PDB file of N, CA, C and O in Angstrom:
ATOM      1  N   VAL A   7      -2.984  -9.699   6.860  1.00 71.00           N
ATOM      2  CA  VAL A   7      -1.698  -9.368   7.447  1.00 71.00           C
ATOM      3  C   VAL A   7      -0.849 -10.632   7.453  1.00 71.00           C
ATOM      4  O   VAL A   7      -1.284 -11.677   7.925  1.00 71.00           O
ATOM      5  N   PHE A   8       0.344 -10.525   6.902  1.00 79.00           N
ATOM      6  CA  PHE A   8       1.269 -11.650   6.857  1.00 79.00           C
ATOM      7  C   PHE A   8       2.271 -11.508   7.992  1.00 79.00           C
ATOM      8  O   PHE A   8       2.890 -10.476   8.162  1.00 79.00           O
ATOM      9  N   ARG A   9       2.384 -12.554   8.768  1.00 75.00           N
ATOM     10  CA  ARG A   9       3.351 -12.560   9.876  1.00 75.00           C
ATOM     11  C   ARG A   9       4.373 -13.654   9.608  1.00 75.00           C
ATOM     12  O   ARG A   9       4.031 -14.830   9.535  1.00 75.00           O
ATOM     13  N   ASN A  10       5.626 -13.265   9.471  1.00 73.00           N
ATOM     14  CA  ASN A  10       6.693 -14.211   9.176  1.00 73.00           C
ATOM     15  C   ASN A  10       7.359 -14.644  10.478  1.00 73.00           C
ATOM     16  O   ASN A  10       8.088 -13.879  11.092  1.00 73.00           O
ATOM     17  N   GLY A  11       7.106 -15.841  10.908  1.00 70.00           N
ATOM     18  CA  GLY A  11       7.717 -16.368  12.129  1.00 70.00           C
ATOM     19  C   GLY A  11       7.081 -15.807  13.388  1.00 70.00           C
ATOM     20  O   GLY A  11       6.119 -15.062  13.351  1.00 70.00           O
ATOM     21  N   ASP A  12       7.648 -16.176  14.518  1.00 69.00           N
ATOM     22  CA  ASP A  12       7.110 -15.758  15.811  1.00 69.00           C
ATOM     23  C   ASP A  12       7.325 -14.277  16.089  1.00 69.00           C
ATOM     24  O   ASP A  12       6.587 -13.660  16.850  1.00 69.00           O
ATOM     25  N   ASN A  13       8.361 -13.694  15.503  1.00 69.00           N
ATOM     26  CA  ASN A  13       8.698 -12.307  15.789  1.00 69.00           C
ATOM     27  C   ASN A  13       8.503 -11.380  14.591  1.00 69.00           C
ATOM     28  O   ASN A  13       9.068 -10.299  14.551  1.00 69.00           O
ATOM     29  N   ALA A  14       7.712 -11.817  13.615  1.00 71.00           N
ATOM     30  CA  ALA A  14       7.457 -11.017  12.406  1.00 71.00           C
ATOM     31  C   ALA A  14       8.767 -10.583  11.752  1.00 71.00           C
ATOM     32  O   ALA A  14       8.992  -9.423  11.481  1.00 71.00           O
ATOM     33  N   GLU A  15       9.626 -11.557  11.509  1.00 75.00           N
ATOM     34  CA  GLU A  15      10.942 -11.292  10.941  1.00 75.00           C
ATOM     35  C   GLU A  15      10.834 -10.794   9.502  1.00 75.00           C
ATOM     36  O   GLU A  15       9.856 -11.028   8.821  1.00 75.00           O
ATOM     37  N   ILE A  16      11.883 -10.155   9.040  1.00 80.00           N
ATOM     38  CA  ILE A  16      11.973  -9.715   7.644  1.00 80.00           C
ATOM     39  C   ILE A  16      12.108 -10.958   6.763  1.00 80.00           C
ATOM     40  O   ILE A  16      12.737 -11.943   7.158  1.00 80.00           O
ATOM     41  N   ILE A  17      11.552 -10.912   5.565  1.00 85.00           N
ATOM     42  CA  ILE A  17      11.672 -12.009   4.602  1.00 85.00           C
ATOM     43  C   ILE A  17      13.130 -12.079   4.166  1.00 85.00           C
ATOM     44  O   ILE A  17      13.668 -11.119   3.615  1.00 85.00           O
ATOM     45  N   SER A  18      13.776 -13.214   4.416  1.00 86.00           N
ATOM     46  CA  SER A  18      15.214 -13.288   4.136  1.00 86.00           C
ATOM     47  C   SER A  18      15.644 -14.531   3.367  1.00 86.00           C
ATOM     48  O   SER A  18      16.836 -14.730   3.158  1.00 86.00           O
ATOM     49  N   ASN A  19      14.686 -15.347   2.930  1.00 89.00           N
ATOM     50  CA  ASN A  19      15.071 -16.507   2.120  1.00 89.00           C
ATOM     51  C   ASN A  19      13.922 -16.900   1.198  1.00 89.00           C
ATOM     52  O   ASN A  19      12.804 -16.387   1.320  1.00 89.00           O
ATOM     53  N   ALA A  20      14.208 -17.794   0.276  1.00 94.00           N
ATOM     54  CA  ALA A  20      13.227 -18.182  -0.738  1.00 94.00           C
ATOM     55  C   ALA A  20      11.988 -18.843  -0.135  1.00 94.00           C
ATOM     56  O   ALA A  20      10.872 -18.622  -0.607  1.00 94.00           O
ATOM     57  N   GLN A  21      12.160 -19.613   0.910  1.00 91.00           N
ATOM     58  CA  GLN A  21      11.018 -20.285   1.543  1.00 91.00           C
ATOM     59  C   GLN A  21      10.058 -19.251   2.146  1.00 91.00           C
ATOM     60  O   GLN A  21       8.847 -19.356   1.983  1.00 91.00           O
ATOM     61  N   GLN A  22      10.604 -18.252   2.807  1.00 89.00           N
ATOM     62  CA  GLN A  22       9.770 -17.203   3.381  1.00 89.00           C
ATOM     63  C   GLN A  22       9.107 -16.386   2.273  1.00 89.00           C
ATOM     64  O   GLN A  22       7.944 -16.002   2.383  1.00 89.00           O
ATOM     65  N   GLY A  23       9.851 -16.132   1.203  1.00 89.00           N
ATOM     66  CA  GLY A  23       9.292 -15.411   0.055  1.00 89.00           C
ATOM     67  C   GLY A  23       8.144 -16.169  -0.585  1.00 89.00           C
ATOM     68  O   GLY A  23       7.135 -15.579  -0.968  1.00 89.00           O
ATOM     69  N   ALA A  24       8.287 -17.475  -0.688  1.00 93.00           N
ATOM     70  CA  ALA A  24       7.218 -18.307  -1.247  1.00 93.00           C
ATOM     71  C   ALA A  24       5.983 -18.273  -0.357  1.00 93.00           C
ATOM     72  O   ALA A  24       4.848 -18.219  -0.853  1.00 93.00           O
ATOM     73  N   ALA A  25       6.188 -18.288   0.946  1.00 90.00           N
ATOM     74  CA  ALA A  25       5.055 -18.204   1.880  1.00 90.00           C
ATOM     75  C   ALA A  25       4.336 -16.867   1.747  1.00 90.00           C
ATOM     76  O   ALA A  25       3.108 -16.797   1.767  1.00 90.00           O
ATOM     77  N   LEU A  26       5.102 -15.791   1.582  1.00 91.00           N
ATOM     78  CA  LEU A  26       4.514 -14.472   1.370  1.00 91.00           C
ATOM     79  C   LEU A  26       3.734 -14.449   0.059  1.00 91.00           C
ATOM     80  O   LEU A  26       2.606 -13.957   0.013  1.00 91.00           O
ATOM     81  N   ALA A  27       4.317 -14.984  -1.011  1.00 93.00           N
ATOM     82  CA  ALA A  27       3.637 -15.018  -2.310  1.00 93.00           C
ATOM     83  C   ALA A  27       2.344 -15.812  -2.233  1.00 93.00           C
ATOM     84  O   ALA A  27       1.326 -15.419  -2.811  1.00 93.00           O
ATOM     85  N   GLN A  28       2.362 -16.917  -1.502  1.00 94.00           N
ATOM     86  CA  GLN A  28       1.147 -17.728  -1.343  1.00 94.00           C
ATOM     87  C   GLN A  28       0.084 -16.939  -0.581  1.00 94.00           C
ATOM     88  O   GLN A  28      -1.085 -16.961  -0.944  1.00 94.00           O
ATOM     89  N   ALA A  29       0.494 -16.232   0.474  1.00 92.00           N
ATOM     90  CA  ALA A  29      -0.460 -15.433   1.250  1.00 92.00           C
ATOM     91  C   ALA A  29      -1.014 -14.284   0.412  1.00 92.00           C
ATOM     92  O   ALA A  29      -2.186 -13.935   0.527  1.00 92.00           O
ATOM     93  N   LEU A  30      -0.175 -13.702  -0.442  1.00 93.00           N
ATOM     94  CA  LEU A  30      -0.602 -12.608  -1.311  1.00 93.00           C
ATOM     95  C   LEU A  30      -1.624 -13.107  -2.326  1.00 93.00           C
ATOM     96  O   LEU A  30      -2.624 -12.438  -2.583  1.00 93.00           O
ATOM     97  N   GLY A  31      -1.391 -14.286  -2.867  1.00 94.00           N
ATOM     98  CA  GLY A  31      -2.322 -14.847  -3.847  1.00 94.00           C
ATOM     99  C   GLY A  31      -2.492 -13.928  -5.045  1.00 94.00           C
ATOM    100  O   GLY A  31      -1.527 -13.439  -5.598  1.00 94.00           O
ATOM    101  N   LYS A  32      -3.731 -13.651  -5.413  1.00 94.00           N
ATOM    102  CA  LYS A  32      -4.020 -12.796  -6.565  1.00 94.00           C
ATOM    103  C   LYS A  32      -4.264 -11.349  -6.150  1.00 94.00           C
ATOM    104  O   LYS A  32      -4.672 -10.527  -6.962  1.00 94.00           O
ATOM    105  N   ARG A  33      -3.998 -11.041  -4.884  1.00 94.00           N
ATOM    106  CA  ARG A  33      -4.210  -9.678  -4.397  1.00 94.00           C
ATOM    107  C   ARG A  33      -3.098  -8.746  -4.883  1.00 94.00           C
ATOM    108  O   ARG A  33      -2.014  -9.182  -5.244  1.00 94.00           O
ATOM    109  N   ALA A  34      -3.375  -7.453  -4.810  1.00 94.00           N
ATOM    110  CA  ALA A  34      -2.396  -6.449  -5.234  1.00 94.00           C
ATOM    111  C   ALA A  34      -1.474  -6.034  -4.097  1.00 94.00           C
ATOM    112  O   ALA A  34      -0.400  -5.511  -4.337  1.00 94.00           O
ATOM    113  N   CYS A  35      -1.889  -6.258  -2.852  1.00 95.00           N
ATOM    114  CA  CYS A  35      -1.037  -5.860  -1.733  1.00 95.00           C
ATOM    115  C   CYS A  35      -1.348  -6.697  -0.498  1.00 95.00           C
ATOM    116  O   CYS A  35      -2.390  -7.326  -0.403  1.00 95.00           O
ATOM    117  N   ILE A  36      -0.383  -6.681   0.417  1.00 93.00           N
ATOM    118  CA  ILE A  36      -0.536  -7.385   1.688  1.00 93.00           C
ATOM    119  C   ILE A  36       0.273  -6.614   2.731  1.00 93.00           C
ATOM    120  O   ILE A  36       1.299  -6.015   2.402  1.00 93.00           O
ATOM    121  N   LEU A  37      -0.206  -6.601   3.946  1.00 89.00           N
ATOM    122  CA  LEU A  37       0.521  -5.945   5.027  1.00 89.00           C
ATOM    123  C   LEU A  37       1.448  -6.942   5.694  1.00 89.00           C
ATOM    124  O   LEU A  37       1.042  -8.069   5.989  1.00 89.00           O
ATOM    125  N   LEU A  38       2.684  -6.544   5.919  1.00 87.00           N
ATOM    126  CA  LEU A  38       3.636  -7.356   6.668  1.00 87.00           C
ATOM    127  C   LEU A  38       3.577  -6.902   8.121  1.00 87.00           C
ATOM    128  O   LEU A  38       3.827  -5.728   8.413  1.00 87.00           O
ATOM    129  N   HIS A  39       3.251  -7.798   9.007  1.00 84.00           N
ATOM    130  CA  HIS A  39       3.137  -7.459  10.422  1.00 84.00           C
ATOM    131  C   HIS A  39       4.428  -6.798  10.903  1.00 84.00           C
ATOM    132  O   HIS A  39       5.500  -7.370  10.800  1.00 84.00           O
ATOM    133  N   GLY A  40       4.297  -5.567  11.391  1.00 80.00           N
ATOM    134  CA  GLY A  40       5.446  -4.860  11.938  1.00 80.00           C
ATOM    135  C   GLY A  40       6.374  -4.218  10.917  1.00 80.00           C
ATOM    136  O   GLY A  40       7.396  -3.643  11.293  1.00 80.00           O
ATOM    137  N   HIS A  41       6.056  -4.298   9.618  1.00 84.00           N
ATOM    138  CA  HIS A  41       6.987  -3.789   8.602  1.00 84.00           C
ATOM    139  C   HIS A  41       6.359  -2.881   7.554  1.00 84.00           C
ATOM    140  O   HIS A  41       7.069  -2.129   6.906  1.00 84.00           O
ATOM    141  N   GLY A  42       5.092  -2.953   7.316  1.00 86.00           N
ATOM    142  CA  GLY A  42       4.467  -2.152   6.263  1.00 86.00           C
ATOM    143  C   GLY A  42       3.880  -3.038   5.193  1.00 86.00           C
ATOM    144  O   GLY A  42       3.601  -4.215   5.425  1.00 86.00           O
ATOM    145  N   GLU A  43       3.713  -2.479   4.011  1.00 90.00           N
ATOM    146  CA  GLU A  43       3.028  -3.219   2.967  1.00 90.00           C
ATOM    147  C   GLU A  43       3.973  -3.701   1.873  1.00 90.00           C
ATOM    148  O   GLU A  43       5.043  -3.147   1.684  1.00 90.00           O
ATOM    149  N   VAL A  44       3.502  -4.733   1.186  1.00 93.00           N
ATOM    150  CA  VAL A  44       4.127  -5.198  -0.047  1.00 93.00           C
ATOM    151  C   VAL A  44       3.078  -4.985  -1.126  1.00 93.00           C
ATOM    152  O   VAL A  44       1.934  -5.417  -0.976  1.00 93.00           O
ATOM    153  N   VAL A  45       3.447  -4.290  -2.185  1.00 95.00           N
ATOM    154  CA  VAL A  45       2.531  -3.998  -3.280  1.00 95.00           C
ATOM    155  C   VAL A  45       3.142  -4.548  -4.563  1.00 95.00           C
ATOM    156  O   VAL A  45       4.338  -4.371  -4.804  1.00 95.00           O
ATOM    157  N   VAL A  46       2.328  -5.215  -5.363  1.00 95.00           N
ATOM    158  CA  VAL A  46       2.810  -5.798  -6.614  1.00 95.00           C
ATOM    159  C   VAL A  46       1.978  -5.295  -7.780  1.00 95.00           C
ATOM    160  O   VAL A  46       0.869  -4.799  -7.607  1.00 95.00           O
ATOM    161  N   GLY A  47       2.529  -5.433  -8.966  1.00 95.00           N
ATOM    162  CA  GLY A  47       1.815  -5.072 -10.184  1.00 95.00           C
ATOM    163  C   GLY A  47       2.470  -5.732 -11.370  1.00 95.00           C
ATOM    164  O   GLY A  47       3.582  -6.246 -11.269  1.00 95.00           O
ATOM    165  N   ALA A  48       1.785  -5.678 -12.492  1.00 96.00           N
ATOM    166  CA  ALA A  48       2.318  -6.258 -13.722  1.00 96.00           C
ATOM    167  C   ALA A  48       3.465  -5.422 -14.277  1.00 96.00           C
ATOM    168  O   ALA A  48       4.232  -5.887 -15.112  1.00 96.00           O
ATOM    169  N   SER A  49       3.572  -4.173 -13.787  1.00 97.00           N
ATOM    170  CA  SER A  49       4.646  -3.278 -14.214  1.00 97.00           C
ATOM    171  C   SER A  49       4.984  -2.359 -13.037  1.00 97.00           C
ATOM    172  O   SER A  49       4.218  -2.270 -12.068  1.00 97.00           O
ATOM    173  N   ILE A  50       6.101  -1.681 -13.133  1.00 97.00           N
ATOM    174  CA  ILE A  50       6.469  -0.740 -12.074  1.00 97.00           C
ATOM    175  C   ILE A  50       5.434   0.393 -11.975  1.00 97.00           C
ATOM    176  O   ILE A  50       5.000   0.720 -10.868  1.00 97.00           O
ATOM    177  N   PRO A  51       5.003   0.995 -13.108  1.00 97.00           N
ATOM    178  CA  PRO A  51       3.975   2.035 -12.984  1.00 97.00           C
ATOM    179  C   PRO A  51       2.693   1.544 -12.298  1.00 97.00           C
ATOM    180  O   PRO A  51       2.108   2.265 -11.494  1.00 97.00           O
ATOM    181  N   GLN A  52       2.295   0.318 -12.592  1.00 97.00           N
ATOM    182  CA  GLN A  52       1.093  -0.209 -11.945  1.00 97.00           C
ATOM    183  C   GLN A  52       1.318  -0.395 -10.447  1.00 97.00           C
ATOM    184  O   GLN A  52       0.445  -0.073  -9.632  1.00 97.00           O
ATOM    185  N   ALA A  53       2.475  -0.883 -10.059  1.00 96.00           N
ATOM    186  CA  ALA A  53       2.768  -1.051  -8.635  1.00 96.00           C
ATOM    187  C   ALA A  53       2.796   0.300  -7.924  1.00 96.00           C
ATOM    188  O   ALA A  53       2.284   0.440  -6.813  1.00 96.00           O
ATOM    189  N   VAL A  54       3.384   1.315  -8.571  1.00 96.00           N
ATOM    190  CA  VAL A  54       3.418   2.659  -7.986  1.00 96.00           C
ATOM    191  C   VAL A  54       2.008   3.214  -7.858  1.00 96.00           C
ATOM    192  O   VAL A  54       1.642   3.775  -6.814  1.00 96.00           O
ATOM    193  N   ASP A  55       1.189   3.070  -8.901  1.00 96.00           N
ATOM    194  CA  ASP A  55      -0.205   3.520  -8.825  1.00 96.00           C
ATOM    195  C   ASP A  55      -0.935   2.853  -7.669  1.00 96.00           C
ATOM    196  O   ASP A  55      -1.690   3.500  -6.937  1.00 96.00           O
ATOM    197  N   ARG A  56      -0.696   1.575  -7.478  1.00 96.00           N
ATOM    198  CA  ARG A  56      -1.353   0.857  -6.385  1.00 96.00           C
ATOM    199  C   ARG A  56      -0.880   1.354  -5.025  1.00 96.00           C
ATOM    200  O   ARG A  56      -1.662   1.403  -4.073  1.00 96.00           O
ATOM    201  N   CYS A  57       0.396   1.720  -4.919  1.00 95.00           N
ATOM    202  CA  CYS A  57       0.905   2.297  -3.664  1.00 95.00           C
ATOM    203  C   CYS A  57       0.189   3.607  -3.357  1.00 95.00           C
ATOM    204  O   CYS A  57      -0.202   3.860  -2.206  1.00 95.00           O
ATOM    205  N   ILE A  58       0.035   4.438  -4.361  1.00 95.00           N
ATOM    206  CA  ILE A  58      -0.665   5.712  -4.181  1.00 95.00           C
ATOM    207  C   ILE A  58      -2.108   5.463  -3.783  1.00 95.00           C
ATOM    208  O   ILE A  58      -2.624   6.083  -2.843  1.00 95.00           O
ATOM    209  N   GLU A  59      -2.776   4.545  -4.471  1.00 95.00           N
ATOM    210  CA  GLU A  59      -4.168   4.224  -4.144  1.00 95.00           C
ATOM    211  C   GLU A  59      -4.295   3.697  -2.719  1.00 95.00           C
ATOM    212  O   GLU A  59      -5.232   4.052  -1.996  1.00 95.00           O
ATOM    213  N   LEU A  60      -3.350   2.868  -2.313  1.00 94.00           N
ATOM    214  CA  LEU A  60      -3.371   2.326  -0.954  1.00 94.00           C
ATOM    215  C   LEU A  60      -3.252   3.451   0.067  1.00 94.00           C
ATOM    216  O   LEU A  60      -3.990   3.491   1.057  1.00 94.00           O
ATOM    217  N   ASP A  61      -2.339   4.393  -0.176  1.00 95.00           N
ATOM    218  CA  ASP A  61      -2.163   5.518   0.732  1.00 95.00           C
ATOM    219  C   ASP A  61      -3.428   6.374   0.790  1.00 95.00           C
ATOM    220  O   ASP A  61      -3.893   6.737   1.879  1.00 95.00           O
ATOM    221  N   LEU A  62      -4.002   6.696  -0.361  1.00 96.00           N
ATOM    222  CA  LEU A  62      -5.210   7.527  -0.390  1.00 96.00           C
ATOM    223  C   LEU A  62      -6.375   6.830   0.303  1.00 96.00           C
ATOM    224  O   LEU A  62      -7.120   7.449   1.078  1.00 96.00           O
ATOM    225  N   ASN A  63      -6.530   5.537   0.060  1.00 95.00           N
ATOM    226  CA  ASN A  63      -7.607   4.784   0.721  1.00 95.00           C
ATOM    227  C   ASN A  63      -7.403   4.720   2.224  1.00 95.00           C
ATOM    228  O   ASN A  63      -8.366   4.796   2.991  1.00 95.00           O
ATOM    229  N   ALA A  64      -6.157   4.589   2.668  1.00 94.00           N
ATOM    230  CA  ALA A  64      -5.883   4.553   4.105  1.00 94.00           C
ATOM    231  C   ALA A  64      -6.246   5.878   4.763  1.00 94.00           C
ATOM    232  O   ALA A  64      -6.735   5.900   5.897  1.00 94.00           O
ATOM    233  N   GLN A  65      -6.016   6.980   4.060  1.00 96.00           N
ATOM    234  CA  GLN A  65      -6.390   8.275   4.622  1.00 96.00           C
ATOM    235  C   GLN A  65      -7.890   8.352   4.883  1.00 96.00           C
ATOM    236  O   GLN A  65      -8.330   8.960   5.854  1.00 96.00           O
ATOM    237  N   VAL A  66      -8.676   7.707   4.033  1.00 97.00           N
ATOM    238  CA  VAL A  66     -10.132   7.699   4.203  1.00 97.00           C
ATOM    239  C   VAL A  66     -10.553   6.630   5.216  1.00 97.00           C
ATOM    240  O   VAL A  66     -11.267   6.922   6.178  1.00 97.00           O
ATOM    241  N   ASP A  67     -10.082   5.405   5.023  1.00 95.00           N
ATOM    242  CA  ASP A  67     -10.556   4.282   5.835  1.00 95.00           C
ATOM    243  C   ASP A  67      -9.972   4.236   7.236  1.00 95.00           C
ATOM    244  O   ASP A  67     -10.658   3.833   8.174  1.00 95.00           O
ATOM    245  N   VAL A  68      -8.719   4.633   7.396  1.00 94.00           N
ATOM    246  CA  VAL A  68      -8.058   4.539   8.700  1.00 94.00           C
ATOM    247  C   VAL A  68      -8.077   5.876   9.432  1.00 94.00           C
ATOM    248  O   VAL A  68      -8.397   5.943  10.613  1.00 94.00           O
ATOM    249  N   GLU A  69      -7.735   6.942   8.716  1.00 95.00           N
ATOM    250  CA  GLU A  69      -7.648   8.254   9.351  1.00 95.00           C
ATOM    251  C   GLU A  69      -8.988   8.978   9.412  1.00 95.00           C
ATOM    252  O   GLU A  69      -9.123   9.977  10.108  1.00 95.00           O
ATOM    253  N   GLY A  70      -9.979   8.483   8.658  1.00 96.00           N
ATOM    254  CA  GLY A  70     -11.315   9.061   8.714  1.00 96.00           C
ATOM    255  C   GLY A  70     -11.486  10.357   7.951  1.00 96.00           C
ATOM    256  O   GLY A  70     -12.433  11.101   8.192  1.00 96.00           O
ATOM    257  N   LYS A  71     -10.595  10.631   7.015  1.00 97.00           N
ATOM    258  CA  LYS A  71     -10.723  11.854   6.221  1.00 97.00           C
ATOM    259  C   LYS A  71     -11.837  11.704   5.191  1.00 97.00           C
ATOM    260  O   LYS A  71     -12.186  10.595   4.790  1.00 97.00           O
ATOM    261  N   GLU A  72     -12.360  12.831   4.763  1.00 97.00           N
ATOM    262  CA  GLU A  72     -13.386  12.834   3.720  1.00 97.00           C
ATOM    263  C   GLU A  72     -12.752  12.492   2.372  1.00 97.00           C
ATOM    264  O   GLU A  72     -11.710  13.051   2.018  1.00 97.00           O
ATOM    265  N   PRO A  73     -13.365  11.586   1.607  1.00 97.00           N
ATOM    266  CA  PRO A  73     -12.796  11.208   0.312  1.00 97.00           C
ATOM    267  C   PRO A  73     -12.547  12.401  -0.610  1.00 97.00           C
ATOM    268  O   PRO A  73     -11.504  12.472  -1.265  1.00 97.00           O
ATOM    269  N   ALA A  74     -13.476  13.353  -0.657  1.00 97.00           N
ATOM    270  CA  ALA A  74     -13.307  14.512  -1.534  1.00 97.00           C
ATOM    271  C   ALA A  74     -12.105  15.349  -1.103  1.00 97.00           C
ATOM    272  O   ALA A  74     -11.357  15.861  -1.946  1.00 97.00           O
ATOM    273  N   GLU A  75     -11.885  15.478   0.209  1.00 97.00           N
ATOM    274  CA  GLU A  75     -10.741  16.236   0.723  1.00 97.00           C
ATOM    275  C   GLU A  75      -9.432  15.542   0.359  1.00 97.00           C
ATOM    276  O   GLU A  75      -8.467  16.191  -0.064  1.00 97.00           O
ATOM    277  N   VAL A  76      -9.398  14.227   0.507  1.00 97.00           N
ATOM    278  CA  VAL A  76      -8.194  13.457   0.170  1.00 97.00           C
ATOM    279  C   VAL A  76      -7.886  13.596  -1.317  1.00 97.00           C
ATOM    280  O   VAL A  76      -6.741  13.845  -1.704  1.00 97.00           O
ATOM    281  N   ALA A  77      -8.905  13.456  -2.146  1.00 96.00           N
ATOM    282  CA  ALA A  77      -8.715  13.567  -3.590  1.00 96.00           C
ATOM    283  C   ALA A  77      -8.237  14.973  -3.965  1.00 96.00           C
ATOM    284  O   ALA A  77      -7.294  15.127  -4.748  1.00 96.00           O
ATOM    285  N   TYR A  78      -8.872  15.988  -3.405  1.00 97.00           N
ATOM    286  CA  TYR A  78      -8.500  17.374  -3.698  1.00 97.00           C
ATOM    287  C   TYR A  78      -7.055  17.644  -3.297  1.00 97.00           C
ATOM    288  O   TYR A  78      -6.271  18.201  -4.081  1.00 97.00           O
ATOM    289  N   ASP A  79      -6.685  17.248  -2.080  1.00 96.00           N
ATOM    290  CA  ASP A  79      -5.314  17.465  -1.609  1.00 96.00           C
ATOM    291  C   ASP A  79      -4.297  16.784  -2.511  1.00 96.00           C
ATOM    292  O   ASP A  79      -3.239  17.337  -2.808  1.00 96.00           O
ATOM    293  N   TRP A  80      -4.609  15.576  -2.967  1.00 96.00           N
ATOM    294  CA  TRP A  80      -3.689  14.852  -3.851  1.00 96.00           C
ATOM    295  C   TRP A  80      -3.571  15.555  -5.196  1.00 96.00           C
ATOM    296  O   TRP A  80      -2.460  15.702  -5.736  1.00 96.00           O
ATOM    297  N   LEU A  81      -4.685  16.004  -5.761  1.00 96.00           N
ATOM    298  CA  LEU A  81      -4.658  16.695  -7.044  1.00 96.00           C
ATOM    299  C   LEU A  81      -3.841  17.974  -6.972  1.00 96.00           C
ATOM    300  O   LEU A  81      -3.090  18.299  -7.894  1.00 96.00           O
ATOM    301  N   VAL A  82      -3.951  18.703  -5.848  1.00 97.00           N
ATOM    302  CA  VAL A  82      -3.148  19.910  -5.659  1.00 97.00           C
ATOM    303  C   VAL A  82      -1.674  19.546  -5.532  1.00 97.00           C
ATOM    304  O   VAL A  82      -0.815  20.141  -6.193  1.00 97.00           O
ATOM    305  N   LYS A  83      -1.379  18.565  -4.684  1.00 95.00           N
ATOM    306  CA  LYS A  83       0.010  18.157  -4.453  1.00 95.00           C
ATOM    307  C   LYS A  83       0.693  17.715  -5.744  1.00 95.00           C
ATOM    308  O   LYS A  83       1.868  18.012  -5.973  1.00 95.00           O
ATOM    309  N   GLU A  84      -0.031  17.016  -6.591  1.00 95.00           N
ATOM    310  CA  GLU A  84       0.543  16.501  -7.833  1.00 95.00           C
ATOM    311  C   GLU A  84       0.546  17.533  -8.962  1.00 95.00           C
ATOM    312  O   GLU A  84       1.049  17.264 -10.048  1.00 95.00           O
ATOM    313  N   GLY A  85      -0.037  18.714  -8.712  1.00 95.00           N
ATOM    314  CA  GLY A  85      -0.014  19.774  -9.699  1.00 95.00           C
ATOM    315  C   GLY A  85      -1.085  19.714 -10.761  1.00 95.00           C
ATOM    316  O   GLY A  85      -1.009  20.420 -11.766  1.00 95.00           O
ATOM    317  N   PHE A  86      -2.095  18.884 -10.549  1.00 96.00           N
ATOM    318  CA  PHE A  86      -3.180  18.791 -11.534  1.00 96.00           C
ATOM    319  C   PHE A  86      -4.132  19.975 -11.438  1.00 96.00           C
ATOM    320  O   PHE A  86      -4.753  20.360 -12.413  1.00 96.00           O
ATOM    321  N   ILE A  87      -4.272  20.536 -10.223  1.00 96.00           N
ATOM    322  CA  ILE A  87      -5.112  21.714  -9.999  1.00 96.00           C
ATOM    323  C   ILE A  87      -4.396  22.647  -9.035  1.00 96.00           C
ATOM    324  O   ILE A  87      -3.456  22.244  -8.341  1.00 96.00           O
ATOM    325  N   ARG A  88      -4.862  23.887  -8.973  1.00 93.00           N
ATOM    326  CA  ARG A  88      -4.322  24.853  -8.028  1.00 93.00           C
ATOM    327  C   ARG A  88      -5.360  25.130  -6.968  1.00 93.00           C
ATOM    328  O   ARG A  88      -6.555  25.064  -7.218  1.00 93.00           O
ATOM    329  N   GLN A  89      -4.877  25.525  -5.796  1.00 87.00           N
ATOM    330  CA  GLN A  89      -5.799  25.863  -4.711  1.00 87.00           C
ATOM    331  C   GLN A  89      -6.490  27.172  -5.002  1.00 87.00           C
ATOM    332  O   GLN A  89      -5.984  28.041  -5.614  1.00 87.00           O
TER     333      GLN A  89
END
């Protein structure tokens, strides 16, 4: 979790951006305290895929849903399968 300043301010200048980039390192995502996540990728499609993966993993790891249920619901929602 990256916390910018004492009040978890929004990143608003190059110095803060550099600090965020350093904290991110070689990772694909980082949580901003009080703001949500930052997700990066080598391309926009890769970054979007990582956002989806992060959401699906959170449903399992944080919300305690069954992985098969999460996967099934996503496949239905995206139109890959029908209920």
